[in-house]
Short mmCIF file of C-alpha atoms (C1' of nucleotides) in Angstrom, two decimals:
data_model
loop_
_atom_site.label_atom_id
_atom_site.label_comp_id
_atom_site.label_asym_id
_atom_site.label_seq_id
_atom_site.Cartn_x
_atom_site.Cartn_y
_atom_site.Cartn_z
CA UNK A 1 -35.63 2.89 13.24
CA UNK A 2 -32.16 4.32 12.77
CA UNK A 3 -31.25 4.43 9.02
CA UNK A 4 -27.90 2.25 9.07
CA UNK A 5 -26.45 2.60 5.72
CA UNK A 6 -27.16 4.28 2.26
CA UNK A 7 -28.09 1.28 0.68
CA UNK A 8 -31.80 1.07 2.48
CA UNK A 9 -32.69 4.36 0.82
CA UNK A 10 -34.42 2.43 -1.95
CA UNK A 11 -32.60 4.29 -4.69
CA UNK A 12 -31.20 3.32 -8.16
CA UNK A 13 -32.16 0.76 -10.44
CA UNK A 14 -31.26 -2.68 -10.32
CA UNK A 15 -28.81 -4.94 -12.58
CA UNK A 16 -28.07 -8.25 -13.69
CA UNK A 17 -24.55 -9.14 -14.40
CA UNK A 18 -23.22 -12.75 -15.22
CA UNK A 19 -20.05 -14.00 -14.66
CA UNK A 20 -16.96 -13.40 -16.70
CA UNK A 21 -18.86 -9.70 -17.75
CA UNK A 22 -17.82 -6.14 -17.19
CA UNK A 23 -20.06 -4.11 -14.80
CA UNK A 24 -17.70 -1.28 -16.46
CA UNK A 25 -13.95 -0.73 -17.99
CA UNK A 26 -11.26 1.87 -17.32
CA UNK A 27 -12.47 3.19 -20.87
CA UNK A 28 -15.82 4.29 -19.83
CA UNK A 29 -16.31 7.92 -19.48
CA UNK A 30 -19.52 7.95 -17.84
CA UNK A 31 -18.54 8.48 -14.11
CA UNK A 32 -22.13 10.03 -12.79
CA UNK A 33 -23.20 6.56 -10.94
CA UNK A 34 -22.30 4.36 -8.23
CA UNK A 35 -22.70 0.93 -7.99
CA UNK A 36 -23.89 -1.10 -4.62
CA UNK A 37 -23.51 -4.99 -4.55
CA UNK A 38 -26.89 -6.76 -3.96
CA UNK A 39 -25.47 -10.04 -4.36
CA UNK A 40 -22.23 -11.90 -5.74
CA UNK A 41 -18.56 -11.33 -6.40
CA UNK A 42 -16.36 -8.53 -8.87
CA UNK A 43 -13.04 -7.54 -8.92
CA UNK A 44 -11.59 -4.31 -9.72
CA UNK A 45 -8.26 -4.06 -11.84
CA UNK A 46 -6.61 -1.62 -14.17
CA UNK A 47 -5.48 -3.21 -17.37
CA UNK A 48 -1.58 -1.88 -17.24
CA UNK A 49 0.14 -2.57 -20.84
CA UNK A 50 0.41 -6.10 -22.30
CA UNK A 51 -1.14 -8.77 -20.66
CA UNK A 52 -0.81 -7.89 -17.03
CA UNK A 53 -3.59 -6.89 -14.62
CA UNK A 54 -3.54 -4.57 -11.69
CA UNK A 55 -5.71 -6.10 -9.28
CA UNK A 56 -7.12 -2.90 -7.33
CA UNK A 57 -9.43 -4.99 -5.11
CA UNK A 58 -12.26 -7.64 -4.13
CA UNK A 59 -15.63 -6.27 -4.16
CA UNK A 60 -18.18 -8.36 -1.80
CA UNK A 61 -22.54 -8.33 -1.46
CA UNK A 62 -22.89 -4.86 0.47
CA UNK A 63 -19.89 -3.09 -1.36
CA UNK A 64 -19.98 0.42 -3.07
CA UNK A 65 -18.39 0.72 -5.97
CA UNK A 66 -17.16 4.29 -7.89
CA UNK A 67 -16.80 6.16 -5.07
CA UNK A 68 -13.06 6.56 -5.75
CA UNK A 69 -14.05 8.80 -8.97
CA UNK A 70 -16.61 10.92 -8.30
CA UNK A 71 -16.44 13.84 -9.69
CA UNK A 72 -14.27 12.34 -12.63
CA UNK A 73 -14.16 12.17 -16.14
CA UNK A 74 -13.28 8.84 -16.49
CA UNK A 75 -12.81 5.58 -14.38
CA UNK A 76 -9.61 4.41 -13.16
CA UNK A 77 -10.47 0.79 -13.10
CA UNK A 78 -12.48 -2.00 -14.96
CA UNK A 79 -14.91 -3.99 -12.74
CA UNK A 80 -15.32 -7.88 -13.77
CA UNK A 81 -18.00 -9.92 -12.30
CA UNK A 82 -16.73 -13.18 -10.70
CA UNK A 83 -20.04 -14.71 -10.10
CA UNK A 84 -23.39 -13.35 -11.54
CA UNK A 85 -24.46 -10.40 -9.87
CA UNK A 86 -26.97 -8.19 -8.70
CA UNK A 87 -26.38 -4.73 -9.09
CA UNK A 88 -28.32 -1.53 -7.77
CA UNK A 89 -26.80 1.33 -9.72
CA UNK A 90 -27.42 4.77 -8.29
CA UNK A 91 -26.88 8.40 -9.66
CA UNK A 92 -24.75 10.66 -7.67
CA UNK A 93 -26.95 12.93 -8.27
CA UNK A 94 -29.92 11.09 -6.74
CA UNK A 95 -27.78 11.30 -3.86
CA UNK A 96 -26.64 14.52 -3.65
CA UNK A 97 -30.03 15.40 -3.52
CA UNK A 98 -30.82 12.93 -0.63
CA UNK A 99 -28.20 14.68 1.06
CA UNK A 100 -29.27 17.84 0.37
CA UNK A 101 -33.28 17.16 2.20
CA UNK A 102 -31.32 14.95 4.78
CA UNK A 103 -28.52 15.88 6.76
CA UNK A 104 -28.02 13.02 8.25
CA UNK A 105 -27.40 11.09 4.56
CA UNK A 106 -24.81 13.43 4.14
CA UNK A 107 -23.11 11.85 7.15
CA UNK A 108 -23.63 8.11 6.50
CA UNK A 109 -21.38 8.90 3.13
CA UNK A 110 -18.87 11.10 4.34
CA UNK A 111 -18.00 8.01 6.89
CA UNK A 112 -18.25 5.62 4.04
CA UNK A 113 -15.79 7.38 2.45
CA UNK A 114 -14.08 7.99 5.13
CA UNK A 115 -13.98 4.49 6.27
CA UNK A 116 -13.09 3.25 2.81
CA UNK A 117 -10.05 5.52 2.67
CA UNK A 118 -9.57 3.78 6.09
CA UNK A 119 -9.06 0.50 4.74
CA UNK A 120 -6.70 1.37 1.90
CA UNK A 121 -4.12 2.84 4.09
CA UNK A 122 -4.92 -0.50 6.37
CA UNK A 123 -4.30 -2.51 3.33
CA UNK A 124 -0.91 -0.70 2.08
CA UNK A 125 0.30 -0.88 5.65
CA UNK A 126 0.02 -4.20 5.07
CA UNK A 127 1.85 -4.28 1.36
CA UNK A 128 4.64 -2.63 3.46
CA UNK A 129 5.27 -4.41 6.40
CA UNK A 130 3.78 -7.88 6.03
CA UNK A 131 5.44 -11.18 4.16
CA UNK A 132 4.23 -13.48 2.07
CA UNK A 133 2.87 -16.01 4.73
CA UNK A 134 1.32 -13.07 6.36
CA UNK A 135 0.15 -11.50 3.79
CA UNK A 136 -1.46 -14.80 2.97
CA UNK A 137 -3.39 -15.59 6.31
CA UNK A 138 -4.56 -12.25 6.66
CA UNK A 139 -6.27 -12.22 3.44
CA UNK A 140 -7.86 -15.38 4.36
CA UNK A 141 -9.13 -14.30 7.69
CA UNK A 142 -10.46 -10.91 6.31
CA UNK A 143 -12.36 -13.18 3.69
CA UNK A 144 -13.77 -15.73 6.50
CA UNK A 145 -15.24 -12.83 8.63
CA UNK A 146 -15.15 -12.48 12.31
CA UNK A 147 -15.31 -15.96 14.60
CA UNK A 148 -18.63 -17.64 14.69
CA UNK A 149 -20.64 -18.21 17.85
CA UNK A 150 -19.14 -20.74 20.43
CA UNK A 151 -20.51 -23.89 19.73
CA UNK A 152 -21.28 -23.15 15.82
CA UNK A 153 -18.46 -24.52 13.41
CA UNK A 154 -16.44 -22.16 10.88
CA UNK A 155 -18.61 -21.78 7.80
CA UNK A 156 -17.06 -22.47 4.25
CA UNK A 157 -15.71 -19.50 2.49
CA UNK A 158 -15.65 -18.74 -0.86
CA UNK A 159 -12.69 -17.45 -3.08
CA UNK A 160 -14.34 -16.57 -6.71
CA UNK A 161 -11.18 -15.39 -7.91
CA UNK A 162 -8.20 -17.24 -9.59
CA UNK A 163 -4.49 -17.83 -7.47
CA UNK A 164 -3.13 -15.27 -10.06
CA UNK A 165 -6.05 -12.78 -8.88
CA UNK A 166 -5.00 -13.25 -5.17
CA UNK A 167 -1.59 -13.03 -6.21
CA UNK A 168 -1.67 -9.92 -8.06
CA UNK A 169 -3.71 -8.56 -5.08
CA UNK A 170 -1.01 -9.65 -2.20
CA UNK A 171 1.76 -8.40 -4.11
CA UNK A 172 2.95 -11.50 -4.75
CA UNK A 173 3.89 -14.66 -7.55
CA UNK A 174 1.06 -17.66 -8.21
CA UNK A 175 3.91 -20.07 -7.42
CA UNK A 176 3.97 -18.55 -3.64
CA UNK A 177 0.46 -18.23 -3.33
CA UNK A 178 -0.43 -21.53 -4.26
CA UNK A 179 3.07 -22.90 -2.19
CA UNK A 180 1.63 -21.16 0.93
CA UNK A 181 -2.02 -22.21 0.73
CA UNK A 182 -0.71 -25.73 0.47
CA UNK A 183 1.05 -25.22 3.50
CA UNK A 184 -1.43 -23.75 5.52
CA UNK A 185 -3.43 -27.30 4.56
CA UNK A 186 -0.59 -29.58 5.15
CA UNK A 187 -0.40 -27.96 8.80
CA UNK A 188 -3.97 -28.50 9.26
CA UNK A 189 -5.24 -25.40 10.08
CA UNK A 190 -7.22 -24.44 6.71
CA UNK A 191 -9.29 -27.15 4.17
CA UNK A 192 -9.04 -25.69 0.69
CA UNK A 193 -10.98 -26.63 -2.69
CA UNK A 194 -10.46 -24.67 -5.82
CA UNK A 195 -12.97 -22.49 -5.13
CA UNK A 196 -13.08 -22.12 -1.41
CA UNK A 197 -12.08 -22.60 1.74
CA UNK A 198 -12.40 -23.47 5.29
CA UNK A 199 -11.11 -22.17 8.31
CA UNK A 200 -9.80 -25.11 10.77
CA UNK A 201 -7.73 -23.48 12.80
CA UNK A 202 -8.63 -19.68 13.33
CA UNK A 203 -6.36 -19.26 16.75
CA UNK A 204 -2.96 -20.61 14.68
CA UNK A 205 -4.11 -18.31 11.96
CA UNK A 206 -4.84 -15.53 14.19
CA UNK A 207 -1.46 -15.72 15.34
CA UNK A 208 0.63 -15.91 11.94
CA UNK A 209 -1.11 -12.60 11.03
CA UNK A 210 -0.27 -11.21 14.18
CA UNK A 211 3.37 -11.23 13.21
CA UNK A 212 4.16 -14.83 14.69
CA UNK A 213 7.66 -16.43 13.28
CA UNK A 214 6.28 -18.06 10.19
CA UNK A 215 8.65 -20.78 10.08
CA UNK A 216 6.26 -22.99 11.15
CA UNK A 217 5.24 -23.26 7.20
CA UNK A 218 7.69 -26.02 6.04
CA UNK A 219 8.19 -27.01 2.16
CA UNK A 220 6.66 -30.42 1.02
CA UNK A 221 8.43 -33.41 2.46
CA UNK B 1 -14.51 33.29 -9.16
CA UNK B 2 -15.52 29.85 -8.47
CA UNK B 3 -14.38 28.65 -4.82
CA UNK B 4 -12.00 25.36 -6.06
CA UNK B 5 -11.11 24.09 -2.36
CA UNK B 6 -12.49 24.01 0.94
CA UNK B 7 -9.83 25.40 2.36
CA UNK B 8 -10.73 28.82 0.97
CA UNK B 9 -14.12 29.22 2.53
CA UNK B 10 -12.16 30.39 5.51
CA UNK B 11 -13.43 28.00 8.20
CA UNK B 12 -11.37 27.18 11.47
CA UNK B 13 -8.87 28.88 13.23
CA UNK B 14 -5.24 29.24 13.21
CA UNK B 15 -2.95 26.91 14.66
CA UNK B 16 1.25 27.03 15.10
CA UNK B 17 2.86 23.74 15.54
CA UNK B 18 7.18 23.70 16.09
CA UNK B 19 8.94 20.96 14.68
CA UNK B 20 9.26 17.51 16.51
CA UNK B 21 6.25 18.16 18.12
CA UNK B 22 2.94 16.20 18.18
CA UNK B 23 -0.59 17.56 16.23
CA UNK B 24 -2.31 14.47 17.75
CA UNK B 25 -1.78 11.07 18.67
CA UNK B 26 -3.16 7.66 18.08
CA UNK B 27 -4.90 8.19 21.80
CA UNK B 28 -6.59 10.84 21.49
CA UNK B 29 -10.03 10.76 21.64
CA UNK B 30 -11.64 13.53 19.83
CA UNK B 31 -12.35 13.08 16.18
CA UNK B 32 -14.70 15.86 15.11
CA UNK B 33 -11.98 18.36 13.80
CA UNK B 34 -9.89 17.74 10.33
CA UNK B 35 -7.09 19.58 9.65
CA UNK B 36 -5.62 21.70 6.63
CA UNK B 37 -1.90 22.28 6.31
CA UNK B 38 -1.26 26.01 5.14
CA UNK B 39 2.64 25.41 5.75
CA UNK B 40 4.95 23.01 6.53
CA UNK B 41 5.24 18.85 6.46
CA UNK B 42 4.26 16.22 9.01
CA UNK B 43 4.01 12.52 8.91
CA UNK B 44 1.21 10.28 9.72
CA UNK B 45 1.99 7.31 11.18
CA UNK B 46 0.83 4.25 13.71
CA UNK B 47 3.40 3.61 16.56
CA UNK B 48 2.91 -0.58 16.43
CA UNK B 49 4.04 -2.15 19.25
CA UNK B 50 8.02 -2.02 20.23
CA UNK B 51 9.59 0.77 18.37
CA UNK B 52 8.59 0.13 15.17
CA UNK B 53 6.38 2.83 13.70
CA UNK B 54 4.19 2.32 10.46
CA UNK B 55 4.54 4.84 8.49
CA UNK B 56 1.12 5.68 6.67
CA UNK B 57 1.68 9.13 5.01
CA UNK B 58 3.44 12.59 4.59
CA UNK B 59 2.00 15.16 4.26
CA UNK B 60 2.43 18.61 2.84
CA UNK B 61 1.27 22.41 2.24
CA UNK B 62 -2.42 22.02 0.72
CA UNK B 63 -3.24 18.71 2.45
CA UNK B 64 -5.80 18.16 4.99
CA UNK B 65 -5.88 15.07 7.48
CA UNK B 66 -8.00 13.27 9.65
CA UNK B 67 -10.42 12.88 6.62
CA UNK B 68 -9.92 9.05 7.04
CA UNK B 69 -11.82 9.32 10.60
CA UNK B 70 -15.04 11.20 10.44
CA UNK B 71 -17.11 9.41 12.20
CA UNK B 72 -14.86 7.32 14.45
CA UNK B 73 -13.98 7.47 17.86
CA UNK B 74 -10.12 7.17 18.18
CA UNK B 75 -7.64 8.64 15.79
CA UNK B 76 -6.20 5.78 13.61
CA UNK B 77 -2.37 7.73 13.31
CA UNK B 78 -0.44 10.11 15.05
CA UNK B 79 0.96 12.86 12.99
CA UNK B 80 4.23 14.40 13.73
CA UNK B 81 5.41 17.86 13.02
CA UNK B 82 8.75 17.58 10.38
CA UNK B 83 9.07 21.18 9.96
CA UNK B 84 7.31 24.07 11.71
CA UNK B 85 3.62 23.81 10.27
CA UNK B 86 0.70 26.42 10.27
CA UNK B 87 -2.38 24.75 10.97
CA UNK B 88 -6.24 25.56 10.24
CA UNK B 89 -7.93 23.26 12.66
CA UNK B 90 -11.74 22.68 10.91
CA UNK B 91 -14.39 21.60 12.92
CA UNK B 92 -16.35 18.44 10.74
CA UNK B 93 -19.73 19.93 12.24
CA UNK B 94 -18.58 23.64 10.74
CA UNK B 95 -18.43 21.54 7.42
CA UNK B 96 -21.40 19.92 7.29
CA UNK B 97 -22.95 23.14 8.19
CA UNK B 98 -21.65 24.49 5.29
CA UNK B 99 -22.34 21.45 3.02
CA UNK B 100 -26.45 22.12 4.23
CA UNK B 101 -25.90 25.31 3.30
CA UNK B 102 -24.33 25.47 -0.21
CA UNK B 103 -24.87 21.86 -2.01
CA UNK B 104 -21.35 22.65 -4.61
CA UNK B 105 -19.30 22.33 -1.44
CA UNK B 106 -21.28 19.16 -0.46
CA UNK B 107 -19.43 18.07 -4.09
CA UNK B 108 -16.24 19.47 -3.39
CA UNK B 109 -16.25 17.69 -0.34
CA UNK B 110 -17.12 14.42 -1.72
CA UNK B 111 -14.76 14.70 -4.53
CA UNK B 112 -11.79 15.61 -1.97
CA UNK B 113 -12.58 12.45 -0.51
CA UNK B 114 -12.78 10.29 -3.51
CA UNK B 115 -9.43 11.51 -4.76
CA UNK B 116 -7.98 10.58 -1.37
CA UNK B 117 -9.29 6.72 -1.84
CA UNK B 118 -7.85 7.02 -5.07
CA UNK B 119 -4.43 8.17 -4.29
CA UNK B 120 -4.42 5.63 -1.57
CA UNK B 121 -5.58 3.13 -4.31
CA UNK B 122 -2.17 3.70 -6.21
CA UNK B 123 -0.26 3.83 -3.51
CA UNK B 124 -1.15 -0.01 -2.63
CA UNK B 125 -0.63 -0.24 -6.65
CA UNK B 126 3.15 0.47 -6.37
CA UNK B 127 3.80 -1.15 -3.01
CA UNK B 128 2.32 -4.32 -4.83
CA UNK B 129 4.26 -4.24 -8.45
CA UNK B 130 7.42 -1.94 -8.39
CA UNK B 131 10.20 -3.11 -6.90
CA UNK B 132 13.09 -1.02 -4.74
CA UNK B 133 13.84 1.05 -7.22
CA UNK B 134 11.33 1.66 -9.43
CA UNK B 135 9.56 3.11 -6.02
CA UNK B 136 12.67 5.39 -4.79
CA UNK B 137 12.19 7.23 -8.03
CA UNK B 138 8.21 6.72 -8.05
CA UNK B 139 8.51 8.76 -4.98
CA UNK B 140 11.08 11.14 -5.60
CA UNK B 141 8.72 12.38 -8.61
CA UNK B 142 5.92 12.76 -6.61
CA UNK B 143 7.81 15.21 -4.45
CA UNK B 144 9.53 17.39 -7.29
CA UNK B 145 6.06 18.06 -8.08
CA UNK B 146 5.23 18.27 -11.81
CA UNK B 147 7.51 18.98 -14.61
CA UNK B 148 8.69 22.87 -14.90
CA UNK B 149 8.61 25.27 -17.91
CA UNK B 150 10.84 24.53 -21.00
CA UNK B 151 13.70 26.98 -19.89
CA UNK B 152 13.27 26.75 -15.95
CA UNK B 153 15.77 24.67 -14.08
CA UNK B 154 14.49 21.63 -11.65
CA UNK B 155 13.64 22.88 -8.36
CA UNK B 156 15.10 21.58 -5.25
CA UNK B 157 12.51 19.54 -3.63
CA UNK B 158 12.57 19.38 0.55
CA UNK B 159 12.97 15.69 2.32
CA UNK B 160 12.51 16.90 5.78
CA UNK B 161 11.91 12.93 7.10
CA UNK B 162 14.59 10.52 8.00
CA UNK B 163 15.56 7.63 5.49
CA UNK B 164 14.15 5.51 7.78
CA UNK B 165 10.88 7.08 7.65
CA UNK B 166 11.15 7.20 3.50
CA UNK B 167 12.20 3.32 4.10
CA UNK B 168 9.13 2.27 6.39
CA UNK B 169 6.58 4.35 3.60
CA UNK B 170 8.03 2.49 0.62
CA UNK B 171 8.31 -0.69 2.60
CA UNK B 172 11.76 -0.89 2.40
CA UNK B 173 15.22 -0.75 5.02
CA UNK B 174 17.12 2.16 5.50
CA UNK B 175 19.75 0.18 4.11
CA UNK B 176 18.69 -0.14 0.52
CA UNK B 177 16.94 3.50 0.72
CA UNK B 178 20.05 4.91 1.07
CA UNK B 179 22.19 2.68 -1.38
CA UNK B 180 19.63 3.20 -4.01
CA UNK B 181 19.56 7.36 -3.68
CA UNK B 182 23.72 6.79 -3.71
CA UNK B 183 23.08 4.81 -7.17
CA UNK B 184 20.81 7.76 -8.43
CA UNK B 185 22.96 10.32 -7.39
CA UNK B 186 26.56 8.29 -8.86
CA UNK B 187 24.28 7.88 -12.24
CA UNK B 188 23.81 12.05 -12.05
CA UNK B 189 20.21 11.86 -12.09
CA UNK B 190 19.48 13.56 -9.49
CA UNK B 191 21.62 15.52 -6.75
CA UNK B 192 21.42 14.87 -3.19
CA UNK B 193 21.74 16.93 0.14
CA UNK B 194 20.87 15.80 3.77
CA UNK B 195 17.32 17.32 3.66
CA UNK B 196 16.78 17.63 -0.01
CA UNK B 197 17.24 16.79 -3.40
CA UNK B 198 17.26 17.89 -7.13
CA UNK B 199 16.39 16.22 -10.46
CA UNK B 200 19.42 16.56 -12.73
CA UNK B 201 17.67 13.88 -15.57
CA UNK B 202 13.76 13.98 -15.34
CA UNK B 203 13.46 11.59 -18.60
CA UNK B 204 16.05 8.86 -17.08
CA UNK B 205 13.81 9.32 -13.49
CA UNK B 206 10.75 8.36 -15.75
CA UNK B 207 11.81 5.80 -18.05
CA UNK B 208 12.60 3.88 -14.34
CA UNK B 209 9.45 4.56 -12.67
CA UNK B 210 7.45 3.76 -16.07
CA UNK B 211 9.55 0.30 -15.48
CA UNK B 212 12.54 0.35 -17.73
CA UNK B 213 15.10 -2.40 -16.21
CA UNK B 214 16.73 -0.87 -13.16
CA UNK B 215 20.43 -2.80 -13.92
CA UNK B 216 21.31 0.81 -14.69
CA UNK B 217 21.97 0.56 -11.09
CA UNK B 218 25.47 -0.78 -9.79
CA UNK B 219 27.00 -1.52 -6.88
CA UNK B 220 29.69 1.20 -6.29
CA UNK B 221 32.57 0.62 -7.67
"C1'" DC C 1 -13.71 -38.44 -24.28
"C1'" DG C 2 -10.39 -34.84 -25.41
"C1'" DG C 3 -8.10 -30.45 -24.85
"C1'" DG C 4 -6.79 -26.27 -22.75
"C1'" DC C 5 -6.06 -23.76 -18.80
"C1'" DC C 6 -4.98 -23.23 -14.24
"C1'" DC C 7 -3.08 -25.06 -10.25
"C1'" DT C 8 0.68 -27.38 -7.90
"C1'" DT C 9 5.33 -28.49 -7.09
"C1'" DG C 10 10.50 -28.56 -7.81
"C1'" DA C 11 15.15 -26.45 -8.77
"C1'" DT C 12 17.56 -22.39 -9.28
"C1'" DA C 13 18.49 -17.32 -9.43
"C1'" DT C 14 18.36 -12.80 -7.49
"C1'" DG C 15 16.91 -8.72 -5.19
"C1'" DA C 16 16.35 -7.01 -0.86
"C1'" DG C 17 17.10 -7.77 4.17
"C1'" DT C 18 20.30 -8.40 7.98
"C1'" DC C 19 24.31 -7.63 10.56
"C1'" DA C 20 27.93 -4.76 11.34
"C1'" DA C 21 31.39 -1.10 11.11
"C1'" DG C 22 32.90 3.52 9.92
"C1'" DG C 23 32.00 8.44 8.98
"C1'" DG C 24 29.42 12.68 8.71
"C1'" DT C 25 26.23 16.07 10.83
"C1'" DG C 26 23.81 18.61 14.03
"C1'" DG C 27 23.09 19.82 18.63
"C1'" DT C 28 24.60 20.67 23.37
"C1'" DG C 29 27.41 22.29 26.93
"C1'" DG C 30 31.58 24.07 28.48
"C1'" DC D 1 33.34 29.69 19.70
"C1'" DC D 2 34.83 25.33 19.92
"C1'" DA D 3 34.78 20.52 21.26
"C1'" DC D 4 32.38 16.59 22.30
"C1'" DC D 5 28.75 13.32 21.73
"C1'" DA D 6 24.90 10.98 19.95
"C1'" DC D 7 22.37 9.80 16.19
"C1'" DC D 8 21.76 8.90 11.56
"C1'" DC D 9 23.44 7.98 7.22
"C1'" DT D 10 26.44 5.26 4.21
"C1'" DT D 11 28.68 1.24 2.70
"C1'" DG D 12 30.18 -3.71 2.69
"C1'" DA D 13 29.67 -8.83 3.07
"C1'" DC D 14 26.56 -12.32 3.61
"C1'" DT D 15 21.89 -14.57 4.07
"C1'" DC D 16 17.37 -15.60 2.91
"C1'" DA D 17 12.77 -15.11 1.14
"C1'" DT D 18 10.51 -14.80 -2.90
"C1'" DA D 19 10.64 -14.61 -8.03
"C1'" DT D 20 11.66 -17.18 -11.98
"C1'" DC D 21 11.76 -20.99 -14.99
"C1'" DA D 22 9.92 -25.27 -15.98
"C1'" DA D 23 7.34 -29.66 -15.84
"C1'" DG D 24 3.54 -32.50 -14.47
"C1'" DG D 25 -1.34 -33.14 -12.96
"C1'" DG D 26 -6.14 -32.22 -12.34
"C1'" DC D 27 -10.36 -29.86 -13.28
"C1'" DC D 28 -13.81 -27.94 -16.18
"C1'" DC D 29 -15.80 -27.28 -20.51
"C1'" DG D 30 -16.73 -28.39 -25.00
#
DNA sequence: CGGGCCCTTGATATGAGTCAAGGGTGGTGG
DNA sequence: CCACCACCCTTGACTCATATCAAGGGCCCG
């Protein structure tokens, strides 16, 4: 069978991390490792000045982590565990090798890359063109996954992170955030808890982040 | 001497493209060549629907593209010729040859990657934090290139793209593009032609872009 | 049961977008 | 070589979305 991603190499060590810890901070200078997510939720976010975060991204089970500093001294962001996790941490080194027996590995990570460098320049076209509404639903529906089966109902989604997280990440305030999740509810087409969510409504959503007039979101009566 | 880039291990052949003219398009099919720019400036951009056209990135003498589609099957951008560009047109199969070959370019490689995601990592940074001005000047520093020596004068830095392609990259209008370079240029900062520009006050350029209260600007008077 | 923190919601302020008009520049054709 | 024309850049007045400031409520943890 066809090797299908990095990860089922069987390399690195594995890790526990609890919530609220650091897998790693901006300050480390160790860079020689990457990190792959077995199991539960980080974030990624550069500590800029006083009190205020940089959120840099979400990282999801089957993420890499670190490959925006290989080669580097020192890291460019602090990663925070969300929920406990399960880490495998793997040498660059270990991998280099791999790549250097197997052609083929050498492949599977130059796409990663490449696809990762892919979904940055998706996700600032996005910071640049999109507002807040949109911003919003698109997040949402990137976090639910693709549609479910025909008869199988949308599955409950989680959303580890605090409304100032998701803020910082969209570019946006905690009042709007939390102002255009409400709305989303109040129209029906989403079921929120604190800590998750639900997608009711995926064709309505579908079509907000496709660039639909969002004056459909009205404030509170 | 130790080979520091790619480019130099002489791969690829030559290739002249005029101004206004395409490199590729979104269309095209083939994927398995990158590209290294040896002179001149494009832009990188996705044509999305109507006439609006994303733009995702410019790019100058030094930088290679297509490194955020090795493996696909369709191009992601087209990239348009702003000047008259040289071209080396690098076959991705020539390069993994290479990286079986001689593991240190199998790093390089990586590492040319990973700096990519990371540049494209800050980019999203500013596009989510800095407001209109703060990213004007952001980018007009990243274009005059690092500081000069003590008793050299400021260079003059090219803008070969239209304010409305500067606008669409920073996520702004033309409008405000060009009333905030007017502001810059009325508070002698910097001086401003058609097609180019040059820092007259590097400090005041960074005290803005480190996030010093933009009120400096006015409205004209 | 109590307290702190985060989330929600409202009222107001403001920065950037929109609409629109005038002027400069570069390119083309006579 | 000059004149014309189209396109883009600049600038102004106004609008609107989102930030800001602020208060109340609910949840989780101790």
């Amino acid at each position: 069978m066809m090797v299908m991603d990095l990860a089922q190499y069987q390399l690195g060590t594995s890790l526990q991390v609890p919530r609220g810890a650091h897998l790693f901070r901006t300050q480390d200078e160790v860079c020689g490792d990457l990190h792959f997510v077995r199991s539960g939720h980080l974030k990624l976010y550069q500590p800029c000045g006083d009190g205020v975060n940089r959120i840099i991204d979400f990282v999801r089970p089957g993420d890499w982590m670190g490959i925006d500093t290989i080669g580097e001294q020192q890291r460019h962001a602090s990663a925070l565990a969300l929920t406990d996790c399960l880490i495998d941490v793997v040498q660059y080194r270990q991998l280099a090798e791999l790549m250097d027996e197997e052609p083929y590995s050498c492949d599977l990570f130059s796409a990663m890359l490449s696809r990762e460098i892919d979904r940055q320049q998706l996700a600032a076209a996005i910071l640049r063109s999109a507002g807040a509404c949109q911003r919003i639903v698109m997040f949402l529906l990137q976090r639910a996954g693709p549609a479910p089966q025909a008869p199988s109902p949308e599955m409950h989604s989680p959303l580890p992170m605090s409304r100032q997280d998701i803020s910082d990440y969209l570019g946006l305030t905690p009042a709007t955030v939390s102002r255009t999740l409400s709305a989303l509810k109040r129209n029906g087409w989403i079921s929120l808890g604190q800590r998750g969510f639900v997608v009711l409504s995926r064709s309505a959503l579908e079509q907000v982040a496709a660039g639909a007039p969002a004056n459909i979101i009205q404030h509170a009566a």
